[in-house]
Amino acid sequence: MTDLADLERRAAERAVARAGGQDRLSGHIVCDGLVRIFRTEGTEVMALQGLDLVVDRGELLAVVGASGSGKSTMLNILSGLDEPTAGIAKVAGYDLLGMTPKKRLEYRRRIVGFVWQQTARNLLPYLTARENVELPMRLAGGRRRRKAAELLEMVGVGDRADRRPAEMSGGEQQRCAVAVALANDPEVIFADEPTGELDEATADEVFGALRAVNAELGVTVVVVTHDRNVAGQVRRAVAIRDGKTASEVRRSARLAADGTQQHVSEEYAVLDRAGRLQLPAAFVEALSLRDRVRLDLETDRVEVRPGTIPPSATGTAEANPGSAWSETLSATDTIEAGSAPSATDAVEGRPGFAASEPPSATDTSVSGEDR
């Protein structure tokens, strides 16, 4: 007779197999097939549509996307403020699907720290900077005064310890908020648009504080942002579109032949378990892709071509295979590594392509409310 433990084991094995193996589920933060559906008055809105994301321990990651793309919904789930409808969501070994209230409180107090865009959510206005940092320690029963001073010093506002929020600038308030987020030695910090209300110079200071705690303390940091400058300062930026991870940009420094250091960016489309991917908006617009496309399998790549002939070329390309439009679709006009897509290029689906300035995932941003 099959017992409950055996059924659970077999279900877990099937989940791992569907996810593409155990490695896919072994990150410090794991979202796999994450779904969130909001229901109001008979209407259903699917904010997350099978989102996949893996973040390694100690990583500094930027999550970018247009308003309404689902990035804030994802952050609320990972922060323990909301529950997913389906899928897998794990942070530091905690399974966020169906946690008990007691376990959720423990998770939010000891595992994660938060930095929100609105200062009112980060700091109590009637407490000084030091007192704001000490407050979470009091709730957790930890050592306070000396540690609070150390954290404020680390983020660059040690000389503001005795000031209340109203006596500090916006950038100083946000850096103080980073210190508050670190009060109970969390494993992960989630920052939701931490520089959204700041000018560029002040935003750099706040992001510098996040970089410092990531480098010095090894804390995993996930920053949700619209700011292109912030997204350009991390080694890895993931773009979310229509409730799914659409693409990611990885940045690295390499030595050139002449010994100089070059910064290289590589943009990848994200392939989900069903074999689906989203083409970057710049590519779609460059070739006026609509409704359907042609796919050609080559030895080392998949080529994506327009599926219809433009009205201006109707009757020409079919009658004369050697016409300009036919030549546009020839294999010799595909985009090579390092080149930007143009309206006369076909788009290659390589395993990954390098570019000095790849189309940024943030180029797809539109206005509207984030879910």
Short mmCIF file of C-alpha atoms in Angstrom, two decimals:
data_model
loop_
_atom_site.label_atom_id
_atom_site.label_comp_id
_atom_site.label_asym_id
_atom_site.label_seq_id
_atom_site.Cartn_x
_atom_site.Cartn_y
_atom_site.Cartn_z
CA MET A 1 0.00 0.00 0.00
CA THR A 2 1.37 3.40 -0.97
CA ASP A 3 1.70 5.75 2.01
CA LEU A 4 1.57 9.56 2.06
CA ALA A 5 5.36 9.93 2.33
CA ASP A 6 5.85 7.87 -0.82
CA LEU A 7 3.30 9.95 -2.72
CA GLU A 8 5.02 13.16 -1.62
CA ARG A 9 8.41 11.79 -2.68
CA ARG A 10 7.12 10.82 -6.12
CA ALA A 11 5.43 14.20 -6.56
CA ALA A 12 8.68 15.96 -5.67
CA GLU A 13 10.60 13.83 -8.18
CA ARG A 14 8.11 14.71 -10.91
CA ALA A 15 8.39 18.40 -10.04
CA VAL A 16 12.18 18.23 -10.34
CA ALA A 17 11.91 16.41 -13.67
CA ARG A 18 9.49 19.02 -15.02
CA ALA A 19 11.83 21.76 -13.84
CA GLY A 20 14.73 20.36 -15.84
CA GLY A 21 16.66 18.67 -13.04
CA GLN A 22 17.71 19.33 -9.45
CA ASP A 23 20.24 22.01 -10.45
CA ARG A 24 17.41 24.26 -11.58
CA LEU A 25 15.99 24.24 -8.05
CA SER A 26 19.22 24.65 -6.08
CA GLY A 27 19.63 28.45 -5.95
CA HIS A 28 19.44 30.68 -2.89
CA ILE A 29 16.23 32.09 -4.38
CA VAL A 30 14.15 29.89 -6.68
CA CYS A 31 10.98 30.67 -8.61
CA ASP A 32 9.80 27.85 -10.86
CA GLY A 33 6.56 28.03 -12.85
CA LEU A 34 5.37 30.76 -10.45
CA VAL A 35 1.74 31.77 -10.98
CA ARG A 36 -0.26 34.51 -9.25
CA ILE A 37 -3.90 35.11 -10.13
CA PHE A 38 -5.90 37.98 -8.64
CA ARG A 39 -9.69 37.56 -8.57
CA THR A 40 -12.12 40.44 -8.09
CA GLU A 41 -15.85 40.50 -8.87
CA GLY A 42 -15.70 37.60 -11.27
CA THR A 43 -12.62 38.93 -13.08
CA GLU A 44 -9.30 37.11 -13.10
CA VAL A 45 -5.98 38.84 -13.71
CA MET A 46 -2.91 36.63 -14.14
CA ALA A 47 -0.06 38.79 -12.84
CA LEU A 48 2.54 36.00 -13.03
CA GLN A 49 2.26 33.42 -15.81
CA GLY A 50 4.78 30.72 -14.97
CA LEU A 51 7.75 32.87 -13.99
CA ASP A 52 11.16 31.17 -13.61
CA LEU A 53 14.09 32.71 -11.75
CA VAL A 54 17.16 31.38 -9.92
CA VAL A 55 19.42 33.65 -7.85
CA ASP A 56 22.69 32.36 -6.41
CA ARG A 57 23.81 32.98 -2.84
CA GLY A 58 25.65 36.29 -2.52
CA GLU A 59 24.48 37.57 -5.91
CA LEU A 60 23.53 41.19 -6.63
CA LEU A 61 20.67 41.05 -9.13
CA ALA A 62 18.56 43.73 -10.81
CA VAL A 63 15.02 42.89 -11.94
CA VAL A 64 13.69 45.28 -14.57
CA GLY A 65 10.50 45.57 -16.55
CA ALA A 66 7.65 47.81 -17.59
CA SER A 67 4.95 48.80 -15.13
CA GLY A 68 2.45 45.98 -15.01
CA SER A 69 5.02 43.34 -15.97
CA GLY A 70 4.64 41.48 -12.66
CA LYS A 71 7.95 42.33 -10.99
CA SER A 72 6.35 43.88 -7.88
CA THR A 73 4.00 40.91 -7.58
CA MET A 74 7.03 38.62 -7.64
CA LEU A 75 8.78 40.75 -5.01
CA ASN A 76 5.75 40.68 -2.70
CA ILE A 77 5.70 36.88 -2.90
CA LEU A 78 9.43 36.54 -2.22
CA SER A 79 9.13 39.02 0.66
CA GLY A 80 6.46 36.91 2.34
CA LEU A 81 3.79 39.59 1.91
CA ASP A 82 1.75 37.57 -0.58
CA GLU A 83 1.26 33.91 -1.52
CA PRO A 84 1.55 32.43 -5.02
CA THR A 85 -1.41 30.72 -6.62
CA ALA A 86 0.76 27.89 -7.96
CA GLY A 87 4.36 26.97 -8.69
CA ILE A 88 7.51 26.89 -6.57
CA ALA A 89 8.90 29.82 -4.56
CA LYS A 90 11.79 29.17 -2.19
CA VAL A 91 14.17 31.52 -0.40
CA ALA A 92 17.06 30.24 1.75
CA GLY A 93 15.35 26.87 2.06
CA TYR A 94 11.96 28.30 3.08
CA ASP A 95 9.05 27.12 0.95
CA LEU A 96 6.83 30.19 0.55
CA LEU A 97 3.83 28.25 -0.75
CA GLY A 98 1.48 27.61 2.15
CA MET A 99 3.71 28.73 5.04
CA THR A 100 2.06 28.90 8.45
CA PRO A 101 1.67 32.40 9.97
CA LYS A 102 4.29 31.56 12.61
CA LYS A 103 6.79 30.39 9.99
CA ARG A 104 6.08 33.46 7.85
CA LEU A 105 6.79 35.78 10.79
CA GLU A 106 10.07 33.97 11.47
CA TYR A 107 10.98 34.24 7.78
CA ARG A 108 10.34 37.98 7.62
CA ARG A 109 12.17 38.71 10.87
CA ARG A 110 15.29 36.61 10.35
CA ILE A 111 15.76 35.71 6.69
CA VAL A 112 14.87 38.79 4.65
CA GLY A 113 15.29 42.55 4.91
CA PHE A 114 13.38 45.19 2.96
CA VAL A 115 14.05 48.58 1.41
CA TRP A 116 10.95 50.22 -0.06
CA GLN A 117 10.65 53.20 -2.38
CA GLN A 118 8.54 55.21 0.09
CA THR A 119 10.54 56.40 3.09
CA ALA A 120 7.46 56.14 5.32
CA ARG A 121 7.58 52.35 4.91
CA ASN A 122 11.25 52.19 5.91
CA LEU A 123 11.64 54.58 8.85
CA LEU A 124 9.51 55.71 11.79
CA PRO A 125 9.45 59.53 11.66
CA TYR A 126 9.63 60.05 15.45
CA LEU A 127 12.77 57.91 15.92
CA THR A 128 16.36 58.85 15.14
CA ALA A 129 18.39 56.93 12.58
CA ARG A 130 20.06 54.90 15.35
CA GLU A 131 16.73 54.13 17.04
CA ASN A 132 15.21 53.00 13.73
CA VAL A 133 18.07 50.53 13.25
CA GLU A 134 17.87 49.34 16.87
CA LEU A 135 14.11 48.67 16.74
CA PRO A 136 14.23 45.38 14.76
CA MET A 137 17.04 44.21 17.06
CA ARG A 138 14.88 44.81 20.11
CA LEU A 139 12.08 42.75 18.61
CA ALA A 140 14.54 39.93 17.92
CA GLY A 141 16.39 40.31 21.21
CA GLY A 142 19.77 41.07 19.64
CA ARG A 143 22.63 43.39 20.60
CA ARG A 144 21.84 46.93 19.63
CA ARG A 145 23.71 50.18 20.08
CA ARG A 146 27.19 49.20 18.86
CA LYS A 147 25.86 47.20 15.91
CA ALA A 148 23.51 50.03 14.87
CA ALA A 149 26.44 52.43 14.78
CA GLU A 150 28.48 49.98 12.68
CA LEU A 151 25.69 49.53 10.13
CA LEU A 152 25.07 53.27 9.79
CA GLU A 153 28.80 53.77 9.28
CA MET A 154 28.91 51.04 6.62
CA VAL A 155 26.23 52.73 4.49
CA GLY A 156 27.79 56.17 4.90
CA VAL A 157 25.43 57.90 7.33
CA GLY A 158 27.25 57.35 10.62
CA ASP A 159 27.26 61.09 11.25
CA ARG A 160 23.43 61.17 10.97
CA ALA A 161 22.80 58.66 13.76
CA ASP A 162 21.01 61.14 16.03
CA ARG A 163 18.86 62.77 13.35
CA ARG A 164 15.24 62.00 12.60
CA PRO A 165 14.14 61.27 9.02
CA ALA A 166 12.82 64.82 8.50
CA GLU A 167 16.32 66.12 9.26
CA MET A 168 17.95 63.97 6.56
CA SER A 169 17.97 64.16 2.76
CA GLY A 170 16.15 61.58 0.64
CA GLY A 171 19.38 59.76 -0.13
CA GLU A 172 20.40 59.69 3.54
CA GLN A 173 16.99 58.31 4.47
CA GLN A 174 17.31 55.48 1.95
CA ARG A 175 20.83 54.61 3.09
CA CYS A 176 19.54 54.55 6.65
CA ALA A 177 16.78 52.22 5.40
CA VAL A 178 19.47 49.86 4.08
CA ALA A 179 20.98 49.79 7.59
CA VAL A 180 17.53 49.00 9.05
CA ALA A 181 17.13 46.15 6.55
CA LEU A 182 20.45 44.70 7.80
CA ALA A 183 19.60 44.98 11.49
CA ASN A 184 18.88 41.28 12.05
CA ASP A 185 21.60 39.84 9.78
CA PRO A 186 19.27 38.72 6.96
CA GLU A 187 20.41 36.36 4.24
CA VAL A 188 18.56 38.33 1.55
CA ILE A 189 17.67 41.98 0.98
CA PHE A 190 14.81 42.92 -1.34
CA ALA A 191 14.81 46.53 -2.56
CA ASP A 192 11.74 47.81 -4.41
CA GLU A 193 12.61 50.89 -6.51
CA PRO A 194 15.01 52.18 -3.80
CA THR A 195 16.20 55.03 -6.06
CA GLY A 196 12.85 55.82 -7.68
CA GLU A 197 12.40 59.20 -5.98
CA LEU A 198 16.04 60.33 -6.09
CA ASP A 199 18.19 62.25 -8.54
CA GLU A 200 20.95 60.42 -10.40
CA ALA A 201 23.82 61.41 -8.10
CA THR A 202 21.90 60.52 -4.93
CA ALA A 203 20.67 57.28 -6.50
CA ASP A 204 24.28 56.27 -7.13
CA GLU A 205 25.05 56.78 -3.42
CA VAL A 206 22.13 54.57 -2.37
CA PHE A 207 23.03 51.85 -4.83
CA GLY A 208 26.64 52.14 -3.68
CA ALA A 209 25.42 51.30 -0.17
CA LEU A 210 23.65 48.19 -1.48
CA ARG A 211 26.79 47.17 -3.37
CA ALA A 212 28.87 47.64 -0.22
CA VAL A 213 26.71 45.39 1.97
CA ASN A 214 26.61 42.78 -0.80
CA ALA A 215 30.40 42.78 -1.13
CA GLU A 216 31.32 43.08 2.57
CA LEU A 217 28.62 40.94 4.18
CA GLY A 218 27.86 38.51 1.35
CA VAL A 219 24.15 39.26 1.55
CA THR A 220 22.10 38.31 -1.51
CA VAL A 221 20.53 41.51 -2.90
CA VAL A 222 17.62 41.70 -5.34
CA VAL A 223 16.79 45.18 -6.64
CA VAL A 224 13.57 45.83 -8.57
CA THR A 225 13.97 49.00 -10.61
CA HIS A 226 13.04 51.06 -13.66
CA ASP A 227 16.38 52.88 -13.45
CA ARG A 228 18.64 52.01 -16.39
CA ASN A 229 21.69 53.30 -14.53
CA VAL A 230 21.08 50.87 -11.66
CA ALA A 231 20.46 47.96 -14.03
CA GLY A 232 23.72 48.80 -15.78
CA GLN A 233 25.77 48.54 -12.57
CA VAL A 234 25.13 44.87 -11.83
CA ARG A 235 26.66 41.75 -13.33
CA ARG A 236 23.23 40.32 -14.09
CA ALA A 237 19.94 42.02 -14.90
CA VAL A 238 16.75 40.03 -15.54
CA ALA A 239 13.84 41.48 -17.51
CA ILE A 240 10.25 40.48 -16.74
CA ARG A 241 7.55 40.92 -19.38
CA ASP A 242 3.92 39.81 -19.24
CA GLY A 243 4.44 37.89 -16.02
CA LYS A 244 7.43 35.86 -17.24
CA THR A 245 11.19 36.23 -17.30
CA ALA A 246 11.86 37.38 -20.87
CA SER A 247 15.60 38.02 -21.05
CA GLU A 248 18.71 38.65 -19.02
CA VAL A 249 21.88 40.65 -19.51
CA ARG A 250 25.19 39.46 -18.06
CA ARG A 251 28.14 41.83 -17.78
CA SER A 252 31.78 40.95 -17.30
CA ALA A 253 35.25 42.45 -17.66
CA ARG A 254 37.73 40.78 -20.02
CA LEU A 255 41.32 41.43 -21.01
CA ALA A 256 41.82 42.39 -24.65
CA ALA A 257 44.81 41.30 -26.73
CA ASP A 258 46.57 44.59 -25.98
CA GLY A 259 46.18 44.08 -22.22
CA THR A 260 43.42 46.64 -21.72
CA GLN A 261 40.26 45.76 -19.83
CA GLN A 262 37.03 45.68 -21.79
CA HIS A 263 33.51 45.54 -20.39
CA VAL A 264 31.37 43.08 -22.30
CA SER A 265 27.59 42.70 -22.14
CA GLU A 266 25.79 39.59 -23.31
CA GLU A 267 22.02 39.48 -23.66
CA TYR A 268 20.15 36.18 -23.56
CA ALA A 269 16.53 35.32 -24.25
CA VAL A 270 15.13 33.07 -21.52
CA LEU A 271 13.85 29.68 -22.72
CA ASP A 272 11.15 28.18 -20.51
CA ARG A 273 10.45 24.48 -20.00
CA ALA A 274 7.93 24.44 -22.85
CA GLY A 275 10.57 25.80 -25.25
CA ARG A 276 9.03 29.29 -25.43
CA LEU A 277 10.96 32.55 -25.50
CA GLN A 278 10.17 36.24 -25.97
CA LEU A 279 12.05 38.19 -28.63
CA PRO A 280 13.42 41.58 -27.51
CA ALA A 281 11.09 44.43 -28.50
CA ALA A 282 13.89 46.09 -30.50
CA PHE A 283 14.19 43.00 -32.70
CA VAL A 284 10.45 42.72 -33.23
CA GLU A 285 10.21 46.37 -34.24
CA ALA A 286 13.31 46.25 -36.46
CA LEU A 287 11.84 43.53 -38.66
CA SER A 288 8.17 44.48 -38.18
CA LEU A 289 7.40 40.98 -36.92
CA ARG A 290 3.67 40.35 -36.58
CA ASP A 291 1.43 37.36 -35.84
CA ARG A 292 3.76 34.62 -37.13
CA VAL A 293 7.41 34.11 -38.04
CA ARG A 294 9.46 31.60 -40.05
CA LEU A 295 11.96 29.40 -38.20
CA ASP A 296 14.99 27.82 -39.88
CA LEU A 297 17.24 25.35 -38.07
CA GLU A 298 20.92 25.76 -38.95
CA THR A 299 23.90 23.81 -37.62
CA ASP A 300 24.55 26.17 -34.67
CA ARG A 301 21.51 28.44 -34.55
CA VAL A 302 17.82 28.95 -35.13
CA GLU A 303 16.97 31.76 -37.54
CA VAL A 304 13.81 33.79 -37.04
CA ARG A 305 12.42 35.48 -40.16
CA PRO A 306 9.34 37.56 -40.95
CA GLY A 307 6.45 35.26 -41.74
CA THR A 308 4.78 37.47 -44.35
CA ILE A 309 5.93 39.63 -47.25
CA PRO A 310 5.45 43.38 -46.75
CA PRO A 311 2.71 44.95 -48.92
CA SER A 312 5.31 46.92 -50.88
CA ALA A 313 6.98 43.68 -51.95
CA THR A 314 3.82 41.69 -52.72
CA GLY A 315 4.03 40.01 -56.09
CA THR A 316 7.70 40.84 -56.45
CA ALA A 317 9.51 38.42 -54.18
CA GLU A 318 7.40 35.47 -55.22
CA ALA A 319 7.87 36.18 -58.92
CA ASN A 320 11.57 36.86 -58.62
CA PRO A 321 13.48 34.94 -55.92
CA GLY A 322 16.46 37.16 -56.59
CA SER A 323 14.63 40.39 -55.72
CA ALA A 324 15.72 42.78 -52.98
CA TRP A 325 13.17 41.39 -50.53
CA SER A 326 14.33 37.82 -51.14
CA GLU A 327 17.91 38.90 -50.61
CA THR A 328 16.88 40.54 -47.33
CA LEU A 329 15.77 37.14 -46.07
CA SER A 330 18.93 35.35 -47.19
CA ALA A 331 21.09 33.57 -44.62
CA THR A 332 24.00 35.93 -45.32
CA ASP A 333 22.13 38.87 -43.79
CA THR A 334 21.69 37.40 -40.31
CA ILE A 335 22.93 39.41 -37.33
CA GLU A 336 26.45 38.59 -36.29
CA ALA A 337 27.76 38.87 -32.72
CA GLY A 338 28.40 42.47 -31.77
CA SER A 339 26.15 44.06 -34.40
CA ALA A 340 22.89 45.87 -33.80
CA PRO A 341 19.70 44.67 -35.54
CA SER A 342 18.45 46.68 -38.49
CA ALA A 343 15.26 46.50 -40.50
CA THR A 344 17.04 44.53 -43.23
CA ASP A 345 18.55 41.93 -40.94
CA ALA A 346 17.18 38.55 -39.96
CA VAL A 347 17.36 37.67 -36.26
CA GLU A 348 19.45 34.68 -35.24
CA GLY A 349 18.48 32.61 -32.22
CA ARG A 350 21.97 31.69 -30.98
CA PRO A 351 22.60 30.05 -27.60
CA GLY A 352 23.64 33.58 -26.53
CA PHE A 353 25.14 36.57 -28.29
CA ALA A 354 27.66 39.18 -27.22
CA ALA A 355 27.29 42.86 -27.95
CA SER A 356 29.13 45.98 -26.90
CA GLU A 357 25.78 47.67 -26.32
CA PRO A 358 22.99 45.04 -26.56
CA PRO A 359 19.35 46.10 -26.66
CA SER A 360 18.60 46.78 -23.01
CA ALA A 361 15.81 44.88 -21.35
CA THR A 362 14.63 48.20 -19.94
CA ASP A 363 13.95 49.53 -23.45
CA THR A 364 10.57 47.79 -23.33
CA SER A 365 9.27 49.99 -20.50
CA VAL A 366 5.83 51.58 -20.82
CA SER A 367 3.82 53.66 -18.42
CA GLY A 368 1.15 52.24 -16.15
CA GLU A 369 0.64 50.75 -12.74
CA ASP A 370 2.73 47.77 -11.66
CA ARG A 371 0.87 44.85 -10.31
#
